[in-house]
Coordinates of C-alpha atoms in Angstrom, one line a residue:
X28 CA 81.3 136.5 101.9
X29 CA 78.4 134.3 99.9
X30 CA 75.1 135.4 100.8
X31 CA 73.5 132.3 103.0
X32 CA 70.9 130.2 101.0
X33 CA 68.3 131.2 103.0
X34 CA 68.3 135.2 101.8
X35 CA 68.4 134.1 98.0
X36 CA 64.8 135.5 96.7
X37 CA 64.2 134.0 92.4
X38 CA 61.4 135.1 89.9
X39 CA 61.2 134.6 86.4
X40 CA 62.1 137.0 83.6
X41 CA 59.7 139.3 82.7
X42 CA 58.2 137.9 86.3
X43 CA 57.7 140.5 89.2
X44 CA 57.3 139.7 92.8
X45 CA 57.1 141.3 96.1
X46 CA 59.8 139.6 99.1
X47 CA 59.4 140.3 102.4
X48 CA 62.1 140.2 105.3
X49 CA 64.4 142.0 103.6
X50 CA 66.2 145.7 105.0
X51 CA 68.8 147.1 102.5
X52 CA 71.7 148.6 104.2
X53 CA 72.7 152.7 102.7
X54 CA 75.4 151.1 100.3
X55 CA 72.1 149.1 98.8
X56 CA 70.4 152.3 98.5
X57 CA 73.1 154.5 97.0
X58 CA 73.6 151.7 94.8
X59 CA 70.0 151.4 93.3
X60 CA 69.9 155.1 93.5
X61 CA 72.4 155.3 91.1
X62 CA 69.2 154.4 88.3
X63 CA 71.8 152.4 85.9
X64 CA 69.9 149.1 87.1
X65 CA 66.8 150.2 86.4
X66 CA 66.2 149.0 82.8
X67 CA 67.2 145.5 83.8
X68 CA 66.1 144.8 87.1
X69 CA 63.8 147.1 88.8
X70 CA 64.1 146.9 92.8
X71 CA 61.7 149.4 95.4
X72 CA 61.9 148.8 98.7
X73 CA 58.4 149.1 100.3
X74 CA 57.5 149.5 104.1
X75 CA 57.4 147.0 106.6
X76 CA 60.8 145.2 105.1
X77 CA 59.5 144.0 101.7
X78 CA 60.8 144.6 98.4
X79 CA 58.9 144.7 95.1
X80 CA 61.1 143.0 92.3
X81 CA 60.2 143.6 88.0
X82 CA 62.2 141.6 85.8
X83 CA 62.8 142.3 82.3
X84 CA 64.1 139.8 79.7
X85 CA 67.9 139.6 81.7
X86 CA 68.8 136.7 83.3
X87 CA 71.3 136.4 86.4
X88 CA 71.7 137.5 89.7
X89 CA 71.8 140.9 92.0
X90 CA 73.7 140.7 95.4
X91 CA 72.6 143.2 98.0
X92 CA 73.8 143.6 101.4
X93 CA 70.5 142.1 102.8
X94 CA 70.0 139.2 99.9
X95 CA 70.4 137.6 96.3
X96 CA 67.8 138.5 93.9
X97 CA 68.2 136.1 91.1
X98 CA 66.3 135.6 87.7
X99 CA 65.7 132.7 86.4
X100 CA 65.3 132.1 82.4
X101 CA 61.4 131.8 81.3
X102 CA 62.4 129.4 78.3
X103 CA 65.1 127.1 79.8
X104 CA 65.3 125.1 82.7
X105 CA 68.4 125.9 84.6
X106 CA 71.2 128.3 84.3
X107 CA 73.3 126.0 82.6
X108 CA 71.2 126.4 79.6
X109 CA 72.1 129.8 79.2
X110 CA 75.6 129.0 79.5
X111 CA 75.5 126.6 76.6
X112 CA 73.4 129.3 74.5
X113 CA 76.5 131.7 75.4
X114 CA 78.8 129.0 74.2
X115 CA 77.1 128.0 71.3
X116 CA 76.6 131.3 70.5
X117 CA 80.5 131.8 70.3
X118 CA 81.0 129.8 67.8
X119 CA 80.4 126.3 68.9
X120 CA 80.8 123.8 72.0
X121 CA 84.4 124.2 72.6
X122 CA 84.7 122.5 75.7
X123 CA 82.9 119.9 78.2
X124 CA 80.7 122.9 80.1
X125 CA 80.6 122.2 84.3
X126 CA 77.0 119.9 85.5
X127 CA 75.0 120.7 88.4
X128 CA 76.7 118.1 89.9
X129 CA 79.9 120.2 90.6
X130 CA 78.4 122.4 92.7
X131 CA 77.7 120.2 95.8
X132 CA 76.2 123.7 97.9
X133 CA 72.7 123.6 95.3
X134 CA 71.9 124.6 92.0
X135 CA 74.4 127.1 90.7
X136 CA 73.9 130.8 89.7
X137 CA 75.1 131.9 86.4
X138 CA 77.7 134.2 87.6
X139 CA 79.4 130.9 89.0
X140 CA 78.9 129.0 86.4
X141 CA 80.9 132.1 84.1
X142 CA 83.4 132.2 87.3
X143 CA 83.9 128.5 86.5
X144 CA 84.3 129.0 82.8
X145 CA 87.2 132.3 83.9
X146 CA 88.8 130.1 86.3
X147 CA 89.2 126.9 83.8
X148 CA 90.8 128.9 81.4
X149 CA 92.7 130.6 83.6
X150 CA 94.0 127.3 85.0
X151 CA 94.6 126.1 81.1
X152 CA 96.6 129.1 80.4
X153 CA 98.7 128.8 83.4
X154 CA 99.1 124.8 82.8
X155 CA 100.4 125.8 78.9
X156 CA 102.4 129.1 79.9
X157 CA 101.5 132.7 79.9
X158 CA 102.0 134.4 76.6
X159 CA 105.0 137.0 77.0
X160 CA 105.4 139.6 74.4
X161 CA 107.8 142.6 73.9
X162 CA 106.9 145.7 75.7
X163 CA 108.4 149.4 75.4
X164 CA 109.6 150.6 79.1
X165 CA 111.7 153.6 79.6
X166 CA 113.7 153.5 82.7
X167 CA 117.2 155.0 84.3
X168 CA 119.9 152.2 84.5
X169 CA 123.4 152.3 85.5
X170 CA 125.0 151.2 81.9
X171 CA 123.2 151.9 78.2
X172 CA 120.3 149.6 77.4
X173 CA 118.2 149.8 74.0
X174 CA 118.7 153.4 72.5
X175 CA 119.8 156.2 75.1
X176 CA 117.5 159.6 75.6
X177 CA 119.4 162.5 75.6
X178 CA 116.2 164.7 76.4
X179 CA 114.9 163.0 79.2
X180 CA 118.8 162.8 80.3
X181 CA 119.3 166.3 80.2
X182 CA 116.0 167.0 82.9
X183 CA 116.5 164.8 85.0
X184 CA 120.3 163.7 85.3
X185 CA 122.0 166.5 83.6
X186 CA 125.8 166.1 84.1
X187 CA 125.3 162.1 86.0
X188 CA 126.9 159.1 84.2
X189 CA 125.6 156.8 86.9
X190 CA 121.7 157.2 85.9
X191 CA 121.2 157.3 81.9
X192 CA 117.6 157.3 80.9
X193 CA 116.9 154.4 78.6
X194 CA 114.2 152.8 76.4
X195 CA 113.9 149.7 75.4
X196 CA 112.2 146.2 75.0
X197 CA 111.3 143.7 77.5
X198 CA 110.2 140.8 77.1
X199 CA 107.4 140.4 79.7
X200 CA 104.3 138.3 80.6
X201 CA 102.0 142.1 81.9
X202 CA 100.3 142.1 78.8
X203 CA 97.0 143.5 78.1
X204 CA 96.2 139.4 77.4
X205 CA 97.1 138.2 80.7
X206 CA 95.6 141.6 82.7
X207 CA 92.6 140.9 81.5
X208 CA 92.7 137.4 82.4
X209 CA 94.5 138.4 86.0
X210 CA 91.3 141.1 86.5
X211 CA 88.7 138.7 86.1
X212 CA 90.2 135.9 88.2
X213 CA 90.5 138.3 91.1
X214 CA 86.9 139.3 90.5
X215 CA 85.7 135.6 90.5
X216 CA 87.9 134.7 93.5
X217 CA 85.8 138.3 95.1
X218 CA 82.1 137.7 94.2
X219 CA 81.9 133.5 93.1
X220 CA 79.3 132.3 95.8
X221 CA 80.1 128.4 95.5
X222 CA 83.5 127.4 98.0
X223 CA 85.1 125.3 95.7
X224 CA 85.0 127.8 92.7
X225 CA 86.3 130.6 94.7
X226 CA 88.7 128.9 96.4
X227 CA 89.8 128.0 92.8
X228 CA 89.5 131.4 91.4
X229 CA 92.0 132.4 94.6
X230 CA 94.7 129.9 93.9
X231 CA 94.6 131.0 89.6
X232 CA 94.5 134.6 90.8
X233 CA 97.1 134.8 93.3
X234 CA 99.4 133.0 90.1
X235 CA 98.2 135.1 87.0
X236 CA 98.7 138.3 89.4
X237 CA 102.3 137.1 89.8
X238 CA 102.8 137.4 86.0
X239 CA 100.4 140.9 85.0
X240 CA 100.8 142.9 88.3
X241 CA 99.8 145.8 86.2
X242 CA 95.6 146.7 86.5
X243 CA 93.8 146.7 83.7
X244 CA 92.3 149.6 84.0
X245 CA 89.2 150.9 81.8
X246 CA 88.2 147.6 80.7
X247 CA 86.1 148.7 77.5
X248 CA 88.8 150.7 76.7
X249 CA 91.7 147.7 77.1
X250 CA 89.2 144.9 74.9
X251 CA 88.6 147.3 72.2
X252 CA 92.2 147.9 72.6
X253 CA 92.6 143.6 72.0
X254 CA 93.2 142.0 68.6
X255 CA 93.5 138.1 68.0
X256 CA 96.3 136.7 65.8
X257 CA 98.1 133.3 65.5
X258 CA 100.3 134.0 68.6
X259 CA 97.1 134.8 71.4
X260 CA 94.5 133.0 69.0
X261 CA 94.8 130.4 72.3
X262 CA 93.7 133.2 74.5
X263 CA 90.2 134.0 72.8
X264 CA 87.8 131.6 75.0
X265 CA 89.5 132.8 78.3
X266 CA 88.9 136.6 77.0
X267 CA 85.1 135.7 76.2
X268 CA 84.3 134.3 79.4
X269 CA 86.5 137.0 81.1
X270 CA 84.6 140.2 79.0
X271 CA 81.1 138.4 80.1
X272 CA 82.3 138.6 83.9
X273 CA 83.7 141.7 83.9
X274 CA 81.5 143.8 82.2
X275 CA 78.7 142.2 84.3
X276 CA 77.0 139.7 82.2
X277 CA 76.3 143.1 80.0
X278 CA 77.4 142.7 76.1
X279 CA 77.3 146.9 76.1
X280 CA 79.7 147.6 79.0
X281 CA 77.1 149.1 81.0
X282 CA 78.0 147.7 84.4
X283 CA 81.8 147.8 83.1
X284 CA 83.0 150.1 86.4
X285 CA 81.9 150.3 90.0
X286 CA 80.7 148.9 92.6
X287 CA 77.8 147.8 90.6
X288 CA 79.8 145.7 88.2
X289 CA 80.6 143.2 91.2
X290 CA 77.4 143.0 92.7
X291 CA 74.9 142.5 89.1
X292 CA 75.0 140.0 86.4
X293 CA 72.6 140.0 84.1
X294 CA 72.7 138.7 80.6
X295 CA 70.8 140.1 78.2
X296 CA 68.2 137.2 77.0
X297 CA 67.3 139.4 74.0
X298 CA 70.8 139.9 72.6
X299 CA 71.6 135.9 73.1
X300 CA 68.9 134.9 71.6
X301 CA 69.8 136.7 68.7
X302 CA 73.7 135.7 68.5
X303 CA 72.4 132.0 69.1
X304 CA 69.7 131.9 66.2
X305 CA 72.2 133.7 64.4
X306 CA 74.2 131.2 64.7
X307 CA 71.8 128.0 63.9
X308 CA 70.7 129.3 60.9
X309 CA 74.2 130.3 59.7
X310 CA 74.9 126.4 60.5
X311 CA 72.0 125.4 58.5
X312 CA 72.6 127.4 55.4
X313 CA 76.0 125.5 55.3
X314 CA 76.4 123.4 51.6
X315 CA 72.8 125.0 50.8
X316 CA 74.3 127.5 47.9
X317 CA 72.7 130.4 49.9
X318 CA 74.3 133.1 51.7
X319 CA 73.4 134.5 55.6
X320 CA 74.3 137.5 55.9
X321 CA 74.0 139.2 59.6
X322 CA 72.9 143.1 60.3
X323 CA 73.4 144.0 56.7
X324 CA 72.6 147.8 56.3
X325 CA 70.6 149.2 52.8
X326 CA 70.1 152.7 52.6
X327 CA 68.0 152.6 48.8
X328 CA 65.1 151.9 50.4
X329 CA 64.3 154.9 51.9
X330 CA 64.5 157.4 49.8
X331 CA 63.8 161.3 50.4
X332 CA 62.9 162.6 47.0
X333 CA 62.5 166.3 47.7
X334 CA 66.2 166.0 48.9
X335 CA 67.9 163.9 46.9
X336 CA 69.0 161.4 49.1
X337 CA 68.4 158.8 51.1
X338 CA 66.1 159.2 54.1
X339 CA 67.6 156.3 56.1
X340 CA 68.4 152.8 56.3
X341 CA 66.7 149.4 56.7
X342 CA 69.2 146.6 58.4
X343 CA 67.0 143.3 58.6
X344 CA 69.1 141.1 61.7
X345 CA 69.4 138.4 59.0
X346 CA 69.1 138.1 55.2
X347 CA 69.1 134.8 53.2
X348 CA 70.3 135.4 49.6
X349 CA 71.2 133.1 46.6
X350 CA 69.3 130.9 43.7
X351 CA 66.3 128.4 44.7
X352 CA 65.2 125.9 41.9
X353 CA 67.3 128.6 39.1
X354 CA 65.6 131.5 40.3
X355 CA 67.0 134.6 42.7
X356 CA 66.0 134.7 46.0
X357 CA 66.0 136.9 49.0
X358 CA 64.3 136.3 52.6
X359 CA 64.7 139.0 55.2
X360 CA 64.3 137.5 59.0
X361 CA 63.9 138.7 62.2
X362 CA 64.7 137.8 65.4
X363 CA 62.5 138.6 68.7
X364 CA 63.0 137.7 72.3
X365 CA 59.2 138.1 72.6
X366 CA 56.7 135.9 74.3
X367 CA 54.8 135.1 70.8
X368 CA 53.9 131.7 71.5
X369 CA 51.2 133.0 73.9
X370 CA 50.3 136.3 72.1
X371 CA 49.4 137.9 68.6
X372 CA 52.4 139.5 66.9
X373 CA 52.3 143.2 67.7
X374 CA 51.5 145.9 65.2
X375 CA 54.9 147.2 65.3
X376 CA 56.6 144.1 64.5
X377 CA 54.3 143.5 62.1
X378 CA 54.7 146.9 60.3
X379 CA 58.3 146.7 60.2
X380 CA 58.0 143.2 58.7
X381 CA 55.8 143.9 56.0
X382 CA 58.2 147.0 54.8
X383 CA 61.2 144.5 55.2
X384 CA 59.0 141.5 53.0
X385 CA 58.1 144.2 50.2
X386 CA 61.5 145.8 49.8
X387 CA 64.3 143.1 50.5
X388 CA 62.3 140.1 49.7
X389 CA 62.3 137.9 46.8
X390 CA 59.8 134.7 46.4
X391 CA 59.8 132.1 43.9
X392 CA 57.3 131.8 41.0
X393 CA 56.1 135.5 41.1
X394 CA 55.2 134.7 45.0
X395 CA 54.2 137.3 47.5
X396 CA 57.5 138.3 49.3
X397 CA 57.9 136.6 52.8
X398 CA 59.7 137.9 55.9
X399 CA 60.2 135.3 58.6
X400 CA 60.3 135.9 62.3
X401 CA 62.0 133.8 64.6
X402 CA 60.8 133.9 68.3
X403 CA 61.0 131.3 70.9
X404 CA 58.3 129.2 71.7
X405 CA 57.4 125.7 72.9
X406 CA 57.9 122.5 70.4
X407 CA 54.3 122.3 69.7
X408 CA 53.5 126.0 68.9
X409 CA 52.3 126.6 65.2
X410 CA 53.8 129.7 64.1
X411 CA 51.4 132.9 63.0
X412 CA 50.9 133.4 59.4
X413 CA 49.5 136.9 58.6
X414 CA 49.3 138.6 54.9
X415 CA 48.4 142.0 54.0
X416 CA 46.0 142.4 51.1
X417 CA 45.3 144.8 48.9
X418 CA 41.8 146.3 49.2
X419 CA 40.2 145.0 45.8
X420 CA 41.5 141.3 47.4
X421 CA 45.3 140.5 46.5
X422 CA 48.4 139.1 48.8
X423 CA 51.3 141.4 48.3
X424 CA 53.4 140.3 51.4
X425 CA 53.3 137.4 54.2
X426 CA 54.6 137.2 57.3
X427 CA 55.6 134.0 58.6
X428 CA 56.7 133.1 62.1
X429 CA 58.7 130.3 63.7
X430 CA 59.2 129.0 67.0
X431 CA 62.1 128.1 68.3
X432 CA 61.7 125.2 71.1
X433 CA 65.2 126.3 72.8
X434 CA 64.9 123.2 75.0
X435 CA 64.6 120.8 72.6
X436 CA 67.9 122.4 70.6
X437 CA 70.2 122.7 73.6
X438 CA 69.5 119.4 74.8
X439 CA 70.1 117.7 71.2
X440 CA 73.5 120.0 71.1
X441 CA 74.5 118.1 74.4
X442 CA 73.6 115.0 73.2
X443 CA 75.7 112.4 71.9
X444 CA 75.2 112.2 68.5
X445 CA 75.4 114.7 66.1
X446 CA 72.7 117.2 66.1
X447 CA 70.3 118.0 63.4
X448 CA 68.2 121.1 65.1
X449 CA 70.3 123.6 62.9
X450 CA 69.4 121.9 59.2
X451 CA 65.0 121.7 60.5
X452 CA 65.4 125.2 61.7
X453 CA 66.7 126.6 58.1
X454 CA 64.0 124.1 56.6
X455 CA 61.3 126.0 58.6
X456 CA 62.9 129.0 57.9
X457 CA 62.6 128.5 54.3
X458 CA 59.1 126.9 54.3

């Protein structure tokens, strides 16, 4: 049943808050006692009916027997900006996303806004025909089907001709493609707060059920299990948004079981940020000559010389490689879900970015070595420059970083015309 409007308590990320008139029920405490939620949302219930809420840098919605606690993003204005960040993030804009408009009960949550996203794939899929694929089944029949198995005949029906244990193919529609699809349909038609989605979820449930029957099981276990070719390539949007609501809104599976998987959704603000900026400056390299490469891992730089070998590895989240004006170049960046645009860059970062600038990067003209950090930040912020110096007085490394107005860029993506945020962020990005 949705939780009434009236019991739905919000605070930013990174926000904390104390609400009163709220009593969890036992299945709210054995649920928080669990601990899992901890690192994401941290709820303590206090005397006198109050609850003391700490947010982190996740975004979404916990449902408790007594209320909603929901977190609202800190750099966006609604939840539907995160849901274009997770599109965008994907790969690009592949559909129309839903408006605030479709949701005549308020302004939606984000786990209805991914219900939405399950349930119009869902209803695609059905529209176009469930994939069916051949599956292995062994089985006793009355007459030989596929290849006969003499071992399984002799334990179980030694000296019968009327039961003959066979295996063979069947073609059939309960695939791992369309139980995942089924799973997550039957969760959105369970947990979607808005009518209209759930009653939307129920009607694409009740039909994918009809074709995968079969549970899905472990889910981690059955999308690692998952590969993408030209015959389920149709399926991959349907799988994203289903993975996101099944695991949670988690990207590491950690709410991917239990009751605790049905009741939280939180996305991970710090990981999407980083798939989404990612994914701009890949865009903005395009027909530049120079080469993004994500995560790349170099294990030279560290180097233990009593032992021999190498001590460890560096892995900058993005490095820019190629020729500038005839000359080889190399730019390390980093990505940070930090609140930079109203504080100094912290000593760690810092660190870590001067050891990155000094042993990956590569200026022009005999330059100092640059590493660039990407945070986000309003359209008016003027990114930090610091250097480090030598003591007798010379620059041997600058840090540079940029903000990214994440506002600004998801409302030119949605525009009409074609959007040029990706090309000035990988200008900035190269100063």
């Amino acid at each position: 049943m949705p939780v009434p409007s009236e019991a739905v308590h919000e605070l930013r990320e990174y926000g904390s808050a104390v609400f009163e008139g709220i009593r969890l029920s036992d299945a709210d405490r054995r649920l928080l006692a669990d601990g899992r939620l901890d690192a994401r949302l941290r709820l303590r219930e206090l005397a006198g009916g109050k609850l003391e809420v700490t947010a982190y840098q996740y975004v979404g919605a916990v449902r408790l027997d007594g209320c909603e606690i929901r977190v609202r993003p800190k750099y966006l204005g609604t939840e539907l900006d995160v849901l274009r960040m997770l599109d965008l993030a994907w790969g690009a804009a592949r559909d129309p996303l839903p408006t605030a408009q479709e949701f005549r009960g308020g302004a939606p949550n984000l786990r209805d806004l991914v219900c939405l996203m399950v349930v119009e794939h869902g209803e695609r899929l059905l529209r176009h025909g469930v994939r069916r694929d051949y599956l292995t089944v062994e089985d006793d029949l009355r007459v030989v089907r596929g290849r006969l198995l003499p071992d399984r005949q002799l334990v179980r029906h030694l000296g019968r001709l009327d039961r003959l244990a066979c295996r063979f193919e069947e073609h059939d529609a309960d695939i791992p493609d369309n139980r995942l699809c089924a799973a997550a349909l039957a969760l959105a038609a369970r947990t979607a707060r808005a009518p209209g989605v759930r009653a939307r979820a129920r009607r694409a449930a009740a039909e994918f059920a009809a074709h995968a029957p079969t549970a899905p099981g472990d889910v981690r276990a059955l999308l690692s299990g998952l590969a993408f070719h030209r015959h389920n390539e149709h399926y991959r949007p349907a799988h994203g948004w289903a993975r996101l609501l099944l695991l949670g809104g988690g990207l590491d599976g950690l709410f991917a079981s239990g009751a605790l998987a049905a009741r939280a959704f939180l996305v991970d603000m710090n990981r999407l940020f980083e798939d989404f900026v990612t994914r701009l400056v890949e865009w903005g390299a395009a027909g530049s000559g120079l080469l993004v490469t994500s995560q790349s891992r170099h294990r030279k730089v560290l180097y233990d010389e009593r032992a021999g070998r190498s001590h460890g590895e560096v892995r900058p989240d993005l490095l820019v490689t190629g020729r500038r004006e005839g000359e080889p170049f190399r730019l390390p960046v980093d990505v940070k879900y930090k609140l930079y645009d109203t504080r100094k860059l912290s000593p760690e970062d810092l660190y870590q970015a001067f050891l990155y600038a000094q042993t990956l990067g590569r200026g022009l003209g005999g330059d100092p070595p640059v590493r660039v950090l990407l945070h986000p930040g309003d359209g008016s912020a003027r990114g930090a420059r610091v250097a480090v110096r030598r003591l007798d007085g010379p620059v041997t490394a600058r840090v540079r970083a940029v903000p990214v107005d994440l506002a600004a860029v998801l409302a030119e993506q949605a525009g009409p015309g074609p959007s040029r945020a990706a090309d000035r962020l990988f200008s900035q990005l190269l100063g």
